[in-house]
Structures are given as structure tokens and as C-alpha cells.
PDB file of C-alpha atoms in Angstrom:
ATOM      1  CA  MET A  91      29.796 -76.257  66.993  1.00 54.00           C
ATOM      2  CA  SER A  92      30.378 -72.793  68.413  1.00 65.00           C
ATOM      3  CA  LEU A  93      28.835 -69.728  66.894  1.00 87.00           C
ATOM      4  CA  LEU A  94      30.425 -66.389  66.183  1.00 93.00           C
ATOM      5  CA  LYS A  95      28.845 -63.543  68.105  1.00 96.00           C
ATOM      6  CA  ILE A  96      29.551 -59.899  67.183  1.00 97.00           C
ATOM      7  CA  ILE A  97      28.638 -57.360  69.837  1.00 96.00           C
ATOM      8  CA  SER A  98      29.103 -53.668  70.551  1.00 94.00           C
ATOM      9  CA  VAL A  99      31.609 -53.013  73.340  1.00 92.00           C
ATOM     10  CA  HIS A 100      28.694 -51.555  75.335  1.00 88.00           C
ATOM     11  CA  GLU A 101      26.707 -54.796  75.239  1.00 89.00           C
ATOM     12  CA  ASN A 102      28.863 -56.345  77.966  1.00 90.00           C
ATOM     13  CA  LYS A 103      29.913 -53.649  80.410  1.00 90.00           C
ATOM     14  CA  GLU A 104      31.598 -56.194  82.714  1.00 94.00           C
ATOM     15  CA  ARG A 105      34.207 -56.871  80.001  1.00 95.00           C
ATOM     16  CA  PHE A 106      34.725 -53.259  78.892  1.00 95.00           C
ATOM     17  CA  GLU A 107      38.358 -53.076  80.135  1.00 95.00           C
ATOM     18  CA  GLU A 108      39.156 -56.364  78.387  1.00 96.00           C
ATOM     19  CA  PHE A 109      37.567 -55.134  75.150  1.00 96.00           C
ATOM     20  CA  VAL A 110      39.553 -51.874  75.263  1.00 95.00           C
ATOM     21  CA  ALA A 111      42.760 -53.825  75.871  1.00 95.00           C
ATOM     22  CA  SER A 112      42.013 -56.029  72.859  1.00 96.00           C
ATOM     23  CA  PHE A 113      41.741 -53.031  70.504  1.00 95.00           C
ATOM     24  CA  TRP A 114      44.750 -51.303  72.044  1.00 94.00           C
ATOM     25  CA  LYS A 115      46.923 -54.441  71.836  1.00 94.00           C
ATOM     26  CA  GLN A 116      46.418 -54.590  68.061  1.00 93.00           C
ATOM     27  CA  TRP A 117      46.285 -50.916  67.124  1.00 91.00           C
ATOM     28  CA  GLY A 118      47.789 -48.869  69.944  1.00 90.00           C
ATOM     29  CA  ASN A 119      51.203 -48.099  71.351  1.00 91.00           C
ATOM     30  CA  GLU A 120      52.666 -47.597  74.828  1.00 90.00           C
ATOM     31  CA  SER A 121      51.511 -43.982  74.995  1.00 93.00           C
ATOM     32  CA  ASN A 122      47.894 -44.094  73.794  1.00 93.00           C
ATOM     33  CA  MET A 123      45.964 -46.572  75.953  1.00 94.00           C
ATOM     34  CA  MET A 124      43.934 -43.722  77.489  1.00 94.00           C
ATOM     35  CA  PHE A 125      43.040 -42.488  73.980  1.00 93.00           C
ATOM     36  CA  TYR A 126      41.459 -45.868  73.193  1.00 92.00           C
ATOM     37  CA  LYS A 127      39.760 -46.178  76.576  1.00 94.00           C
ATOM     38  CA  ASP A 128      38.284 -42.669  76.495  1.00 93.00           C
ATOM     39  CA  CYS A 129      37.172 -42.977  72.872  1.00 91.00           C
ATOM     40  CA  MET A 130      35.508 -46.320  73.486  1.00 93.00           C
ATOM     41  CA  PHE A 131      33.909 -45.151  76.735  1.00 92.00           C
ATOM     42  CA  HIS A 132      32.318 -42.174  74.973  1.00 89.00           C
ATOM     43  CA  SER A 133      31.508 -44.094  71.797  1.00 88.00           C
ATOM     44  CA  ALA A 134      28.085 -44.546  70.235  1.00 70.00           C
ATOM     45  CA  ARG A 135      25.212 -45.339  72.498  1.00 68.00           C
ATOM     46  CA  SER A 136      22.443 -44.794  69.945  1.00 62.00           C
ATOM     47  CA  ALA A 137      21.824 -46.136  66.454  1.00 58.00           C
ATOM     48  CA  GLY A 138      23.153 -43.185  64.419  1.00 64.00           C
ATOM     49  CA  ASP A 139      26.146 -42.266  66.516  1.00 85.00           C
ATOM     50  CA  LEU A 140      29.792 -42.806  65.717  1.00 91.00           C
ATOM     51  CA  PRO A 141      32.278 -44.041  66.678  1.00 93.00           C
ATOM     52  CA  SER A 142      31.138 -47.590  67.370  1.00 95.00           C
ATOM     53  CA  PHE A 143      33.402 -50.459  68.409  1.00 96.00           C
ATOM     54  CA  TYR A 144      32.625 -54.147  67.936  1.00 97.00           C
ATOM     55  CA  ILE A 145      34.067 -57.375  69.304  1.00 97.00           C
ATOM     56  CA  ALA A 146      33.805 -60.831  67.723  1.00 98.00           C
ATOM     57  CA  LEU A 147      33.433 -63.609  70.275  1.00 97.00           C
ATOM     58  CA  GLU A 148      33.514 -67.370  69.936  1.00 96.00           C
ATOM     59  CA  ASP A 149      32.729 -69.238  73.136  1.00 94.00           C
ATOM     60  CA  GLU A 150      33.196 -65.859  74.878  1.00 94.00           C
ATOM     61  CA  LYS A 151      36.826 -65.645  73.644  1.00 96.00           C
ATOM     62  CA  ILE A 152      37.723 -62.421  71.794  1.00 97.00           C
ATOM     63  CA  ILE A 153      38.693 -63.444  68.271  1.00 98.00           C
ATOM     64  CA  GLY A 154      38.266 -60.226  66.302  1.00 98.00           C
ATOM     65  CA  THR A 155      37.478 -56.522  66.245  1.00 98.00           C
ATOM     66  CA  TYR A 156      36.341 -53.679  64.053  1.00 98.00           C
ATOM     67  CA  ALA A 157      35.205 -50.093  64.454  1.00 97.00           C
ATOM     68  CA  LEU A 158      33.031 -47.615  62.588  1.00 97.00           C
ATOM     69  CA  LEU A 159      34.568 -44.139  62.811  1.00 96.00           C
ATOM     70  CA  ARG A 160      33.852 -40.612  61.610  1.00 94.00           C
ATOM     71  CA  ASN A 161      37.413 -40.473  60.286  1.00 92.00           C
ATOM     72  CA  ASP A 162      40.284 -42.947  60.291  1.00 92.00           C
ATOM     73  CA  LEU A 163      42.890 -40.212  60.899  1.00 90.00           C
ATOM     74  CA  VAL A 164      43.484 -39.697  57.199  1.00 95.00           C
ATOM     75  CA  SER A 165      43.444 -36.663  54.941  1.00 96.00           C
ATOM     76  CA  ARG A 166      39.998 -37.416  53.477  1.00 96.00           C
ATOM     77  CA  GLN A 167      37.933 -35.655  56.129  1.00 94.00           C
ATOM     78  CA  ASP A 168      35.151 -35.119  53.571  1.00 96.00           C
ATOM     79  CA  ILE A 169      33.867 -38.721  53.554  1.00 97.00           C
ATOM     80  CA  SER A 170      32.431 -40.871  56.304  1.00 96.00           C
ATOM     81  CA  PRO A 171      31.937 -43.337  57.976  1.00 97.00           C
ATOM     82  CA  TRP A 172      35.094 -45.418  57.982  1.00 98.00           C
ATOM     83  CA  LEU A 173      35.608 -49.077  58.759  1.00 98.00           C
ATOM     84  CA  ALA A 174      38.733 -49.364  60.909  1.00 97.00           C
ATOM     85  CA  CYS A 175      40.526 -51.709  63.303  1.00 96.00           C
ATOM     86  CA  LEU A 176      39.527 -54.869  61.422  1.00 97.00           C
ATOM     87  CA  TYR A 177      41.409 -57.681  63.115  1.00 97.00           C
ATOM     88  CA  VAL A 178      41.073 -61.452  63.375  1.00 97.00           C
ATOM     89  CA  ASP A 179      43.127 -63.489  65.850  1.00 97.00           C
ATOM     90  CA  PRO A 180      45.716 -65.459  63.812  1.00 97.00           C
ATOM     91  CA  SER A 181      44.486 -68.805  65.165  1.00 96.00           C
ATOM     92  CA  PHE A 182      41.010 -68.048  63.720  1.00 96.00           C
ATOM     93  CA  ARG A 183      42.080 -66.823  60.293  1.00 94.00           C
ATOM     94  CA  GLY A 184      40.951 -68.786  57.252  1.00 93.00           C
ATOM     95  CA  LYS A 185      37.562 -69.466  58.853  1.00 94.00           C
ATOM     96  CA  SER A 186      35.617 -66.576  57.213  1.00 94.00           C
ATOM     97  CA  ILE A 187      35.676 -64.485  60.413  1.00 96.00           C
ATOM     98  CA  GLY A 188      37.004 -61.452  58.501  1.00 96.00           C
ATOM     99  CA  SER A 189      34.240 -61.701  55.908  1.00 96.00           C
ATOM    100  CA  GLN A 190      31.617 -61.961  58.664  1.00 97.00           C
ATOM    101  CA  LEU A 191      33.036 -58.869  60.373  1.00 98.00           C
ATOM    102  CA  LEU A 192      33.003 -56.991  57.054  1.00 98.00           C
ATOM    103  CA  ALA A 193      29.374 -57.986  56.410  1.00 97.00           C
ATOM    104  CA  HIS A 194      28.401 -56.959  59.944  1.00 97.00           C
ATOM    105  CA  ALA A 195      30.123 -53.581  59.471  1.00 98.00           C
ATOM    106  CA  VAL A 196      28.223 -52.919  56.245  1.00 98.00           C
ATOM    107  CA  GLN A 197      24.928 -53.855  57.943  1.00 97.00           C
ATOM    108  CA  GLU A 198      25.677 -51.599  60.926  1.00 95.00           C
ATOM    109  CA  ALA A 199      26.652 -48.676  58.689  1.00 96.00           C
ATOM    110  CA  SER A 200      23.392 -49.117  56.769  1.00 95.00           C
ATOM    111  CA  ARG A 201      21.373 -49.380  59.992  1.00 93.00           C
ATOM    112  CA  LYS A 202      22.966 -46.111  61.105  1.00 93.00           C
ATOM    113  CA  GLY A 203      21.707 -44.423  57.918  1.00 93.00           C
ATOM    114  CA  ASN A 204      24.866 -44.440  55.769  1.00 95.00           C
ATOM    115  CA  GLU A 205      24.730 -45.290  52.074  1.00 97.00           C
ATOM    116  CA  THR A 206      28.476 -45.920  51.673  1.00 98.00           C
ATOM    117  CA  LEU A 207      31.208 -47.234  53.959  1.00 98.00           C
ATOM    118  CA  TYR A 208      34.903 -46.432  53.441  1.00 98.00           C
ATOM    119  CA  LEU A 209      38.187 -47.915  54.568  1.00 98.00           C
ATOM    120  CA  THR A 210      41.839 -47.130  54.101  1.00 97.00           C
ATOM    121  CA  THR A 211      44.524 -49.770  53.789  1.00 95.00           C
ATOM    122  CA  ASP A 212      47.909 -50.609  52.359  1.00 89.00           C
ATOM    123  CA  HIS A 213      46.704 -54.152  51.542  1.00 89.00           C
ATOM    124  CA  SER A 214      45.632 -55.033  48.038  1.00 88.00           C
ATOM    125  CA  GLY A 215      43.510 -57.968  46.950  1.00 92.00           C
ATOM    126  CA  TYR A 216      41.731 -58.707  50.240  1.00 95.00           C
ATOM    127  CA  TYR A 217      38.848 -56.249  50.287  1.00 97.00           C
ATOM    128  CA  GLU A 218      38.126 -56.631  46.567  1.00 96.00           C
ATOM    129  CA  LYS A 219      37.114 -60.257  47.267  1.00 96.00           C
ATOM    130  CA  TYR A 220      34.220 -58.889  49.319  1.00 96.00           C
ATOM    131  CA  GLY A 221      32.947 -56.309  46.850  1.00 96.00           C
ATOM    132  CA  TRP A 222      34.946 -53.278  47.978  1.00 98.00           C
ATOM    133  CA  THR A 223      36.090 -50.931  45.194  1.00 97.00           C
ATOM    134  CA  LYS A 224      39.217 -48.801  45.242  1.00 97.00           C
ATOM    135  CA  MET A 225      38.182 -45.167  44.800  1.00 97.00           C
ATOM    136  CA  GLY A 226      41.484 -43.354  45.239  1.00 97.00           C
ATOM    137  CA  ASN A 227      44.214 -42.517  47.711  1.00 97.00           C
ATOM    138  CA  CYS A 228      44.736 -40.480  50.847  1.00 97.00           C
ATOM    139  CA  TYR A 229      47.501 -39.657  53.304  1.00 97.00           C
ATOM    140  CA  ASP A 230      47.778 -40.663  56.934  1.00 92.00           C
ATOM    141  CA  LEU A 231      49.055 -38.480  59.791  1.00 89.00           C
ATOM    142  CA  PHE A 232      52.657 -39.383  58.943  1.00 91.00           C
ATOM    143  CA  GLY A 233      52.383 -38.527  55.243  1.00 95.00           C
ATOM    144  CA  ASN A 234      52.129 -42.140  54.046  1.00 94.00           C
ATOM    145  CA  LEU A 235      50.030 -42.784  50.952  1.00 96.00           C
ATOM    146  CA  SER A 236      47.182 -45.249  51.456  1.00 95.00           C
ATOM    147  CA  SER A 237      44.385 -46.639  49.290  1.00 97.00           C
ATOM    148  CA  ILE A 238      40.726 -45.801  49.931  1.00 98.00           C
ATOM    149  CA  TYR A 239      38.058 -48.416  49.309  1.00 98.00           C
ATOM    150  CA  GLN A 240      34.291 -47.969  49.340  1.00 98.00           C
ATOM    151  CA  LYS A 241      31.290 -50.245  49.516  1.00 98.00           C
ATOM    152  CA  SER A 242      27.597 -49.518  49.166  1.00 98.00           C
ATOM    153  CA  THR A 243      25.579 -50.434  52.227  1.00 97.00           C
ATOM    154  CA  SER A 244      22.424 -51.233  50.243  1.00 91.00           C
ATOM    155  CA  MET A 245      21.794 -54.950  50.089  1.00 65.00           C
TER     156      MET A 245
END
């Protein structure tokens, strides 16, 4: 039985380019690869720093991602940190990978000294299953309304 391993992108420098490409493939577009690469290159290298990017591996295959950010490019600049870029490879969905990534994100946010973690999404019903509470709405860069969820990082 293989085990899920969740690591910071900086824990395996040999695969950095591959890790960047994995985030960009899911969340980027043809014009912003350098944005992702530069952001991830300069990302957190100490416990309290943000942003931080994480990769889920099973048998060294990338099967998921998430990030902790200062802001998820939304209008609510007054709250932080944000969980972003949560992704699970479709062939691994339904195996609790998403819930493990969410739990890891909450633990990391707590370890970094944050009492609350936020996320923005247009999905409803998923995050509530894992104890996230809708706290309101915000707008993205394009003026689209999105829901904000929060979760305490205290266990």
C-alpha cells in the first residue's frame, strides 16, 4: 500500500520545475508561467513566511497541490492567510486526498502562527463537510462574486 506524502516545493529542489509546471497546468494560462515560477521560487523558506506551496505525492507521482497565500487575489485584503490552488488529480479523487490536503493546510497555517485560515470558492457543499464555515462574499479581479469560508486552526 502506498502512502500519501505532502511536501513543500522546496523539499525536493531537483523537481522544482516539475512542481511549478503542475501548479501552472491547473491554475495558470499561456501568459503567466513566469508568475508562478517566480512566486514559487521566492516562496516561504521559514516557518512563518507566506506564500507556501505544497505537493501531494504518491509513489513519487504528483497527485495534488495546495498553497497558503497572503491573498488569493480577491477584494478581501484585510484577512489572511488563504488556502488556494487545492487540486487533486481526477484519477485519485474519491480517496480522501482532498481532505488530507485540507487537514495538512490547517496544520501548516497553525504551525505558522495563524488562528484562522480562509478560502474563496464558487463551490458549495464541499468545504462544509470538513468543518469550513461560510463567512461572507468577496470579489475577484474580474468582478465575479465568490464565497469566503473560514476554519479555525486550533485542534
